PDB file of C-alpha atoms and ligand atoms in Angstrom:
ATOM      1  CA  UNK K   1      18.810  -3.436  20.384  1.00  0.00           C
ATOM      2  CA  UNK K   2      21.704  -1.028  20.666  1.00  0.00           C
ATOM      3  CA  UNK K   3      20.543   2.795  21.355  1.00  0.00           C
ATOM      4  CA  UNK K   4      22.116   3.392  17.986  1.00  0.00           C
ATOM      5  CA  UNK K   5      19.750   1.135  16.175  1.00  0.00           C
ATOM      6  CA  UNK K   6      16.958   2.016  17.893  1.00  0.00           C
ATOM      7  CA  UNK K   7      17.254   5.880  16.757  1.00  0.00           C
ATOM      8  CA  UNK K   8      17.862   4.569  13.150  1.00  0.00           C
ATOM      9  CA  UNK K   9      14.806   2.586  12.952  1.00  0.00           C
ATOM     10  CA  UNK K  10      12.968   5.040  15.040  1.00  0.00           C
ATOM     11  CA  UNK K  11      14.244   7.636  12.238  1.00  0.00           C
ATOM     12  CA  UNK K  12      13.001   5.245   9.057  1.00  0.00           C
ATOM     13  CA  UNK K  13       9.364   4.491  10.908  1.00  0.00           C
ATOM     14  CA  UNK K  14       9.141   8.503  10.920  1.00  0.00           C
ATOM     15  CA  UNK K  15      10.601   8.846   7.334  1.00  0.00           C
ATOM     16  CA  UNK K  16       8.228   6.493   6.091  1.00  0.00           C
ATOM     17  CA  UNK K  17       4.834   8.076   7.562  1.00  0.00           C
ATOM     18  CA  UNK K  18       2.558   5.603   8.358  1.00  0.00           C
ATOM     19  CA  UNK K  19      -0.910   6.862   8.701  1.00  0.00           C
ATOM     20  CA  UNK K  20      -1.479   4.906  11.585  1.00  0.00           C
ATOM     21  CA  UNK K  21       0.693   2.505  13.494  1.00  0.00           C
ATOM     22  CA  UNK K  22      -0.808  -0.936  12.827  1.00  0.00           C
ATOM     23  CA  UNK K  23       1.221  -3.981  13.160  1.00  0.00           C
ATOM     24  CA  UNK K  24       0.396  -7.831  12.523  1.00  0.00           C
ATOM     25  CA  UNK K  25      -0.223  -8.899  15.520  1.00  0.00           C
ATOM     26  CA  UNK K  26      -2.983  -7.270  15.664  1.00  0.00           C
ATOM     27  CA  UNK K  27      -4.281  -8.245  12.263  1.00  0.00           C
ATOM     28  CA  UNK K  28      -7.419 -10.767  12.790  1.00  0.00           C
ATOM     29  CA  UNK K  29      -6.439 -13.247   9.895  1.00  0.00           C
ATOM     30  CA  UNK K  30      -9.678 -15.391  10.874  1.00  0.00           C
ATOM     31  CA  UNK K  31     -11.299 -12.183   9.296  1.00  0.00           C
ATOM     32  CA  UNK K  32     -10.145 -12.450   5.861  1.00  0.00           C
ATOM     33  CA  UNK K  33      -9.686 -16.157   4.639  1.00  0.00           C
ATOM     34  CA  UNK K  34      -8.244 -15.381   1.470  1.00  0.00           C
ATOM     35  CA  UNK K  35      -5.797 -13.766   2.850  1.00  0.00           C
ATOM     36  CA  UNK K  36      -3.358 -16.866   3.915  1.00  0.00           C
ATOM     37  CA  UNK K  37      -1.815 -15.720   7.444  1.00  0.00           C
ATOM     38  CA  UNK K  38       1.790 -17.552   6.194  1.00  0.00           C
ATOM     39  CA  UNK K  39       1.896 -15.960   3.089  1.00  0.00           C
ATOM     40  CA  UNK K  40       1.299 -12.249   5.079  1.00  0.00           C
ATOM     41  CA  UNK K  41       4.235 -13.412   7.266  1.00  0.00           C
ATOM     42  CA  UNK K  42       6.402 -14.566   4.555  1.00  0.00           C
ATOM     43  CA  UNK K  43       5.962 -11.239   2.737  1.00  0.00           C
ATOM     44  CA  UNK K  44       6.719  -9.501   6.458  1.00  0.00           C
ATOM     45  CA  UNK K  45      10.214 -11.511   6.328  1.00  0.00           C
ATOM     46  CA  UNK K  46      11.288  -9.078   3.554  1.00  0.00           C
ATOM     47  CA  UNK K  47      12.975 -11.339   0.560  1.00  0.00           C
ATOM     48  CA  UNK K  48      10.732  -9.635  -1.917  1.00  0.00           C
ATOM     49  CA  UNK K  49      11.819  -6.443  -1.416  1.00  0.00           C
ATOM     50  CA  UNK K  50      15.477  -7.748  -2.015  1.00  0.00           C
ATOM     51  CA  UNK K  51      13.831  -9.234  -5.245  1.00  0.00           C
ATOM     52  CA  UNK K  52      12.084  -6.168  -6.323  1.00  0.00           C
ATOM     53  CA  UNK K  53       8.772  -7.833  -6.745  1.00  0.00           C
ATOM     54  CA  UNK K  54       5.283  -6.392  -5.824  1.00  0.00           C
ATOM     55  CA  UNK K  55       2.153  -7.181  -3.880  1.00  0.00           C
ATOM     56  CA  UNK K  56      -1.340  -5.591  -4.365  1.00  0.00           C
ATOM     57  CA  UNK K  57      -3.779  -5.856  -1.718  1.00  0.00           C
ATOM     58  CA  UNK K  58      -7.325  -5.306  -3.688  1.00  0.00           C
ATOM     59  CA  UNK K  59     -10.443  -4.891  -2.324  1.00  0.00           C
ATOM     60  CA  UNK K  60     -13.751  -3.216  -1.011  1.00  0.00           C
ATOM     61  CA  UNK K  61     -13.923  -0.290   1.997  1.00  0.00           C
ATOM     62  CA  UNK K  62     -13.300  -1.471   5.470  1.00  0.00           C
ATOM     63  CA  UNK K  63     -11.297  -4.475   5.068  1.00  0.00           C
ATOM     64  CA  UNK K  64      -8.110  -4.487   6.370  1.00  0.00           C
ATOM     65  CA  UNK K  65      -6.154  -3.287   3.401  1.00  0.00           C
ATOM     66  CA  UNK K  66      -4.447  -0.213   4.585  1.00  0.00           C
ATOM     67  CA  UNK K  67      -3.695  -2.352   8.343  1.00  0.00           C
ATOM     68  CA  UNK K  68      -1.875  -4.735   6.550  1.00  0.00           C
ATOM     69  CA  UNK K  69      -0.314  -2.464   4.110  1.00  0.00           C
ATOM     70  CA  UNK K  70       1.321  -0.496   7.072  1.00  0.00           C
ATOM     71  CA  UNK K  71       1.948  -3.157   9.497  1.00  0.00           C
ATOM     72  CA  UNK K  72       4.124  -5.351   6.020  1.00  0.00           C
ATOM     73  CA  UNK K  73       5.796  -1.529   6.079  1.00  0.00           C
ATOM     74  CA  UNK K  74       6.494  -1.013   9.923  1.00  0.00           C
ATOM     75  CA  UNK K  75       8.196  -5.206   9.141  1.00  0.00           C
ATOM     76  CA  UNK K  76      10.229  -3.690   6.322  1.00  0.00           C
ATOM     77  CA  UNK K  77      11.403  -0.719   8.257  1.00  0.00           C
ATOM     78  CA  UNK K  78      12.147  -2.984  11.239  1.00  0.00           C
ATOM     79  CA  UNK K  79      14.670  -5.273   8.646  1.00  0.00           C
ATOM     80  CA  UNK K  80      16.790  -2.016   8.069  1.00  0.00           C
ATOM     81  CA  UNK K  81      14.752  -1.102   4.857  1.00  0.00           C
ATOM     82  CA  UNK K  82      13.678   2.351   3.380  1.00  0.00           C
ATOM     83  CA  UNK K  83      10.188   2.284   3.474  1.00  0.00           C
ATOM     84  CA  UNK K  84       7.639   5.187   2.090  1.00  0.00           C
ATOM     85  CA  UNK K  85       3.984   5.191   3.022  1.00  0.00           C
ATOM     86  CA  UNK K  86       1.290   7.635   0.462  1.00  0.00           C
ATOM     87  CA  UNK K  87      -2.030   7.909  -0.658  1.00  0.00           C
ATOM     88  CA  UNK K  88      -2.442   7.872  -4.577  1.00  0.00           C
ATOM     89  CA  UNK K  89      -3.676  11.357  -4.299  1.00  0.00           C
ATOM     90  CA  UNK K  90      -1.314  12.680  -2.537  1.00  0.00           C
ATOM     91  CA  UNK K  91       1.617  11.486  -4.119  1.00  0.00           C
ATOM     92  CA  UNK K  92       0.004  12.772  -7.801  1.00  0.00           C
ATOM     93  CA  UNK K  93      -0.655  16.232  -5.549  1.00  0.00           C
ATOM     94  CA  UNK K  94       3.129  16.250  -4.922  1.00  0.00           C
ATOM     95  CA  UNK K  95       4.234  15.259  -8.360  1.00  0.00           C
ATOM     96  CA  UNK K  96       2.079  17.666  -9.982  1.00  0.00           C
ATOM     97  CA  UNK K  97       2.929  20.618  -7.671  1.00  0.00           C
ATOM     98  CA  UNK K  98       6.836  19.790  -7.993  1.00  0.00           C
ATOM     99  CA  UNK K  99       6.256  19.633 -11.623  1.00  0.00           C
ATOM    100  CA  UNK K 100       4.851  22.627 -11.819  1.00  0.00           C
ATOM    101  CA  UNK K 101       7.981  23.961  -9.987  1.00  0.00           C
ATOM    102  CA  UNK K 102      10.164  22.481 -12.097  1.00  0.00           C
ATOM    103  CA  UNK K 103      11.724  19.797  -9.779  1.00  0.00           C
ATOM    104  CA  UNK K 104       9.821  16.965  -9.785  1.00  0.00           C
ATOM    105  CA  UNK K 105      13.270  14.911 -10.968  1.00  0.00           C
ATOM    106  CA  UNK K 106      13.871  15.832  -7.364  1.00  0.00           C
ATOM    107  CA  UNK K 107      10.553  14.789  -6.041  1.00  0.00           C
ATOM    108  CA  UNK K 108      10.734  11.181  -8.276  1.00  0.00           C
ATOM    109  CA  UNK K 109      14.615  10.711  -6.897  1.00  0.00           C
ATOM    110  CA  UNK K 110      13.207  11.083  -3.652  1.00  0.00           C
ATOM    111  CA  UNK K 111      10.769   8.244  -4.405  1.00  0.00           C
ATOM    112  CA  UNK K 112      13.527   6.605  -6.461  1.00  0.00           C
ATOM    113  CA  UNK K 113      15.505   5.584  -3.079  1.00  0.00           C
ATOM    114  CA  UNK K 114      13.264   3.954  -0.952  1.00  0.00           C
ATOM    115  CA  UNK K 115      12.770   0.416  -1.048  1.00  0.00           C
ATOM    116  CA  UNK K 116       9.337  -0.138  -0.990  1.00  0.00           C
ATOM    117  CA  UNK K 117       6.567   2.635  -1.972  1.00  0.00           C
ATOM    118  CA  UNK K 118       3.433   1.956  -0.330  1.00  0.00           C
ATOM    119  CA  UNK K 119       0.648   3.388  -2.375  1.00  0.00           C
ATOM    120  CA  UNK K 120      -3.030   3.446  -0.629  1.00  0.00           C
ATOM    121  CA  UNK K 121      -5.872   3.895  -1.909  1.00  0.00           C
ATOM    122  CA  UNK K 122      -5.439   3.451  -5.485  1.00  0.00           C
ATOM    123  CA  UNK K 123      -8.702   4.702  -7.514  1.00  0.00           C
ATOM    124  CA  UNK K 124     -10.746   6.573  -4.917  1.00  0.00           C
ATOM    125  CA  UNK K 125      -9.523   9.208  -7.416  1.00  0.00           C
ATOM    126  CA  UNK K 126      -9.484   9.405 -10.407  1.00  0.00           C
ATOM    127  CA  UNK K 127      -6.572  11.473 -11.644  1.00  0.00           C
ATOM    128  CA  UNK K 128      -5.668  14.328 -14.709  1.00  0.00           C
ATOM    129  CA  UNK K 129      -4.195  13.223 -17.859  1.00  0.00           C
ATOM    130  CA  UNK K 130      -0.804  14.584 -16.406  1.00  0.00           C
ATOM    131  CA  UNK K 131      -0.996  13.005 -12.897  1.00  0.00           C
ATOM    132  CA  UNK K 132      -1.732  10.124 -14.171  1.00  0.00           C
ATOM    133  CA  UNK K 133       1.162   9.896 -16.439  1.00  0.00           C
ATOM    134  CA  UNK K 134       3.488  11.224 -13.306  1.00  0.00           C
ATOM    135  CA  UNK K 135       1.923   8.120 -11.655  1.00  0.00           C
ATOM    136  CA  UNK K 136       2.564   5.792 -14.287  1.00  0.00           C
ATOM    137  CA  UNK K 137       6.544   6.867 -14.811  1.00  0.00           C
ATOM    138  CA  UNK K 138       6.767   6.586 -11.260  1.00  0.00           C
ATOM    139  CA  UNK K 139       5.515   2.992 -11.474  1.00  0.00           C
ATOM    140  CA  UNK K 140       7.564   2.611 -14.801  1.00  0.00           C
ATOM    141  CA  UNK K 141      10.467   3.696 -13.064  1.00  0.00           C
ATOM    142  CA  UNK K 142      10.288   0.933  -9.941  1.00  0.00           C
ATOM    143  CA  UNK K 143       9.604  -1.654 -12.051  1.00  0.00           C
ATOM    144  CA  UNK K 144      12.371  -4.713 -11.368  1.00  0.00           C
ATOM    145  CA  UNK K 145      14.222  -2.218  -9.401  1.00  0.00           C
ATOM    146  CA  UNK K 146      12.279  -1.564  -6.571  1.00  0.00           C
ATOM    147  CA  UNK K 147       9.014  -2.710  -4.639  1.00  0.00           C
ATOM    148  CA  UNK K 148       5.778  -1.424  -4.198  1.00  0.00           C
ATOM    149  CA  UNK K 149       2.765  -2.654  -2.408  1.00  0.00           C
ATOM    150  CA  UNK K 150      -0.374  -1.226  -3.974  1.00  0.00           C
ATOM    151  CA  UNK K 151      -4.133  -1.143  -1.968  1.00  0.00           C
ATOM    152  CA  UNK K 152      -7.170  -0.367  -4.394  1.00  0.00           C
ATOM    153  CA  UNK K 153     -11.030  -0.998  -4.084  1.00  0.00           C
ATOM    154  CA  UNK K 154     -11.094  -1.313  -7.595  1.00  0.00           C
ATOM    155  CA  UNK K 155     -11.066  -4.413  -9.429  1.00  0.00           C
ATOM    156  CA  UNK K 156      -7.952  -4.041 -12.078  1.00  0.00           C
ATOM    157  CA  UNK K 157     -10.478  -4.195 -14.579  1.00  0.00           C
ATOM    158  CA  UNK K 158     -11.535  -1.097 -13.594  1.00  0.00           C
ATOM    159  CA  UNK K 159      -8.450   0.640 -13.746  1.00  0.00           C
ATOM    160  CA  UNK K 160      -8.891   2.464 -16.938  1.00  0.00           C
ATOM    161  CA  UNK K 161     -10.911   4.664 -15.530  1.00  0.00           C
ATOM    162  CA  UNK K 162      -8.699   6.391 -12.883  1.00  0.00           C
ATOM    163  CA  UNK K 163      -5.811   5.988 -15.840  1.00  0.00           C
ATOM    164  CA  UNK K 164      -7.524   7.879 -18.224  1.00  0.00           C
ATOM    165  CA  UNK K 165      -7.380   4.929 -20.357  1.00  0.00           C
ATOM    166  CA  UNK K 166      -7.264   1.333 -20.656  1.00  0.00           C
ATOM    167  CA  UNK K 167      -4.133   1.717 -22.244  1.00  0.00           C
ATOM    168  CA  UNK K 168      -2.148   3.618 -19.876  1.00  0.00           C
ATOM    169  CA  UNK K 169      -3.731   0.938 -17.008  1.00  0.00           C
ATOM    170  CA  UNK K 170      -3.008  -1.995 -18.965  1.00  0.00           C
ATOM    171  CA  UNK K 171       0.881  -0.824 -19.525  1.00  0.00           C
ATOM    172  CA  UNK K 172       0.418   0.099 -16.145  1.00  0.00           C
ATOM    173  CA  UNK K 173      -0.834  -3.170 -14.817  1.00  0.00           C
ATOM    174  CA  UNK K 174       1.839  -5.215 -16.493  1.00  0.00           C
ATOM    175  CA  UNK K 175       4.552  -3.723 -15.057  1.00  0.00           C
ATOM    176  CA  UNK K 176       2.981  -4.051 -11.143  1.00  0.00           C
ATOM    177  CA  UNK K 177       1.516  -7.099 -11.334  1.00  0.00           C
ATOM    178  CA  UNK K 178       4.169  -9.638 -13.434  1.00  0.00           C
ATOM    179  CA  UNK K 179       5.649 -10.624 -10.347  1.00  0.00           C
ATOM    180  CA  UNK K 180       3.310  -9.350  -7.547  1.00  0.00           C
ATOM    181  CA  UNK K 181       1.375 -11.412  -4.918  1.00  0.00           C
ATOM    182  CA  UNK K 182      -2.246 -10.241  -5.279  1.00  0.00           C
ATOM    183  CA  UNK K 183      -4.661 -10.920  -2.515  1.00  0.00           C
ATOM    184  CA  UNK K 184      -7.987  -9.627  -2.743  1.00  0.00           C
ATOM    185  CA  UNK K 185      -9.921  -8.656   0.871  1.00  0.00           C
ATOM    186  CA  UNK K 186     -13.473  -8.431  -0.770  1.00  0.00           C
ATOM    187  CA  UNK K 187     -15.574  -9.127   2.277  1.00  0.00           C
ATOM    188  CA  UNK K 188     -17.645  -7.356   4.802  1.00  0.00           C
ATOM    189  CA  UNK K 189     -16.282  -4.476   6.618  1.00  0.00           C
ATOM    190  CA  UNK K 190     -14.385  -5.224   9.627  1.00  0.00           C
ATOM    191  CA  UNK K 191     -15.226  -2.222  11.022  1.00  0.00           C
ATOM    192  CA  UNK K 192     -19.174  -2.739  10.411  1.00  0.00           C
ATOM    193  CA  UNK K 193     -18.759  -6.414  11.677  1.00  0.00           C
ATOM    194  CA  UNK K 194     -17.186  -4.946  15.344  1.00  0.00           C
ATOM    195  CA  UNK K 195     -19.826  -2.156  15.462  1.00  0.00           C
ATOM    196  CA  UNK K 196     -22.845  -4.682  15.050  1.00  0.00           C
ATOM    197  CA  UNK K 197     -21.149  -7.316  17.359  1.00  0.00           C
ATOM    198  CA  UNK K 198     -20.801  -4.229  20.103  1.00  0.00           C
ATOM    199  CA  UNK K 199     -24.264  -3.176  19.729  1.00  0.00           C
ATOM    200  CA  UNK K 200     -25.317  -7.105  20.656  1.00  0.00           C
ATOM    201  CA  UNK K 201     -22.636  -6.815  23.194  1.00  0.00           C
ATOM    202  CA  UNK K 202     -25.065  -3.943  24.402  1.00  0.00           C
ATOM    203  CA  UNK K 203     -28.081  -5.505  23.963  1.00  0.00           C
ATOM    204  CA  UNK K 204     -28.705  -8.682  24.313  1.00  0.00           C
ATOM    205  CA  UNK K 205     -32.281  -9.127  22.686  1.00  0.00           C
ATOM    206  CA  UNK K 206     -31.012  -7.989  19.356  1.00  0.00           C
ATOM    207  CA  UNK K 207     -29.348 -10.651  16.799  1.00  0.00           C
ATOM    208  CA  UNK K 208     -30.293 -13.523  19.144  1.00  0.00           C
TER     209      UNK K 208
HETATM  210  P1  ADP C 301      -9.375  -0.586   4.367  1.00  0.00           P
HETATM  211  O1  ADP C 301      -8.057   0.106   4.199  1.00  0.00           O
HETATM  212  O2  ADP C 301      -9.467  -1.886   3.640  1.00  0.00           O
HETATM  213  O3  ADP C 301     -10.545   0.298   4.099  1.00  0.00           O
HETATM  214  P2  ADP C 301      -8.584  -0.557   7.164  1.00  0.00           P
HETATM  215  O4  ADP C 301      -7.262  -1.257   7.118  1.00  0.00           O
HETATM  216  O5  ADP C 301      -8.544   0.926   7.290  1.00  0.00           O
HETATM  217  O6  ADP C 301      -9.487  -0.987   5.903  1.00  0.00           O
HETATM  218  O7  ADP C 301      -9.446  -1.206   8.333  1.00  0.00           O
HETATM  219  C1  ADP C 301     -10.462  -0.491   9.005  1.00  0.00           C
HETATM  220  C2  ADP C 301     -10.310  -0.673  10.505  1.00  0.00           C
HETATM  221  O8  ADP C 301     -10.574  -2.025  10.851  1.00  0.00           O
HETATM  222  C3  ADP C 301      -8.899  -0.400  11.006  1.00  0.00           C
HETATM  223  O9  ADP C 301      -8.981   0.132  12.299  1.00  0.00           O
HETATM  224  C4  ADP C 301      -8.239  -1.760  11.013  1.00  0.00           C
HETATM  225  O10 ADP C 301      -7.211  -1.846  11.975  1.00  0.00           O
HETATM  226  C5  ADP C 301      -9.413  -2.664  11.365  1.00  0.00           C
HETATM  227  N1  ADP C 301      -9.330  -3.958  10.709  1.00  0.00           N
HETATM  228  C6  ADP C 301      -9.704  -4.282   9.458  1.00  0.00           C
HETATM  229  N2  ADP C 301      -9.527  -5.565   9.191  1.00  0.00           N
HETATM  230  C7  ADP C 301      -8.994  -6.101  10.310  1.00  0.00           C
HETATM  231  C8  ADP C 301      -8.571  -7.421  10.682  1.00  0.00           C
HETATM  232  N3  ADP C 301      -8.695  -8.445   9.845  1.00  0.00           N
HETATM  233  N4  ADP C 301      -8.070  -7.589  11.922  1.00  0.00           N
HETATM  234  C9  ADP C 301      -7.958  -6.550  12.794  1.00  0.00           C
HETATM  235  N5  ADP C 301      -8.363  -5.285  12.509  1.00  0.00           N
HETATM  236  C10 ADP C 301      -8.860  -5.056  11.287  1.00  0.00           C
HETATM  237 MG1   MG C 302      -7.657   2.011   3.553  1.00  0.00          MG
END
């Protein structure tokens, strides 16, 4: 890699701001069987971000969802794409402040040009009747345009009630999921799993 490039992509990992740097080969795909380890690399090879389609990563606390949401982001970045890393609350924050300030045009243009929104941590929050709508047009906006990757803990069935509505989430839900790959991580946390398995590590008479 020229010095050139290296800047650049340097410059589009910074732009995007990744909560934490996670990347896949890290990622303990033994961990989460229904989440295919070829179908996680296929998605890390980009084409559907060229094809404007979406993926959701859906399930409970501790699971891997925001790791593999950033590491399939630090892939994109690394292809040459535009890649933008938020929380669901904090990107209604921003809309809602900007519109409040009369620019949030500005603020959804921003979002507008990057390739693939990451949203995390969909419905930890649920959001006002205005923020949600921001949300929504943001959504309504990318749809067969642009990408987004989406992480919730809630079961789309649930989505009504961060959407103020099961109609706004079910207009909402069309759009991301009619071409989307959906995997759901429901399983124990990995985080509890490596806490137990380093308390055995500690002492051997327990969980023998
Ligand atoms: P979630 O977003 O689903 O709550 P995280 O992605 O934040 O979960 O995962 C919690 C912690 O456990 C992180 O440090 C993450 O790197 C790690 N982790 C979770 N699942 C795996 C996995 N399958 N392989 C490696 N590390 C994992
Ligand atoms: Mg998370």
């Amino acid at each position: 890699m020229t010095t050139r490039s290296a800047n650049a992509l340097a410059h589009r990992i910074r732009a995007a701001g990744f909560p934490v740097v996670k990347d896949l080969d890290t990622f303990d795909f033994a961990a989460v069987p229904s989440v295919p380890k070829h179908k996680v690399l296929k998605l890390a090879r980009g084409a559907w971000v060229e094809q404007h389609t979406n993926c959701c990563l859906i399930g409970n606390a501790g699971t891997g969802k925001t790791h593999l949401a950033a590491a399939l982001g630090l892939a994109l970045c690394r292809l040459g794409r535009r890649v933008r890393f938020v929380t669901a609350a904090s990107v209604v924050t921003q809309l809602e402040e900007a519109q409040q300030q009369h620019r949030v045009d500005r603020v959804l243009a921003q979002l507008d040009r990057v390739d693939l929104l990451i949203i995390d941590e969909l419905g930890y929050l649920s959001f006002s009747r205005g923020g949600a709508e921001l949300l929504f047009q943001v959504f309504a906006d990318r749809y067969e345009r642009r990408s987004v990757l989406v992480t919730s803990s809630l079961a789309f069935s649930e989505w009504g009630t961060v959407f103020q509505g099961d109609r706004m989430a079910a207009a909402l839900l069309d759009r991301l999921t009619h071409r989307c790959d959906i995997f759901e991580m429901n399983g124990e946390s990995y985080r509890f799993r490596e806490s137990m398995t380093a308390k055995k590590d500690k002492d051997p008479k327990k969980g023998k």
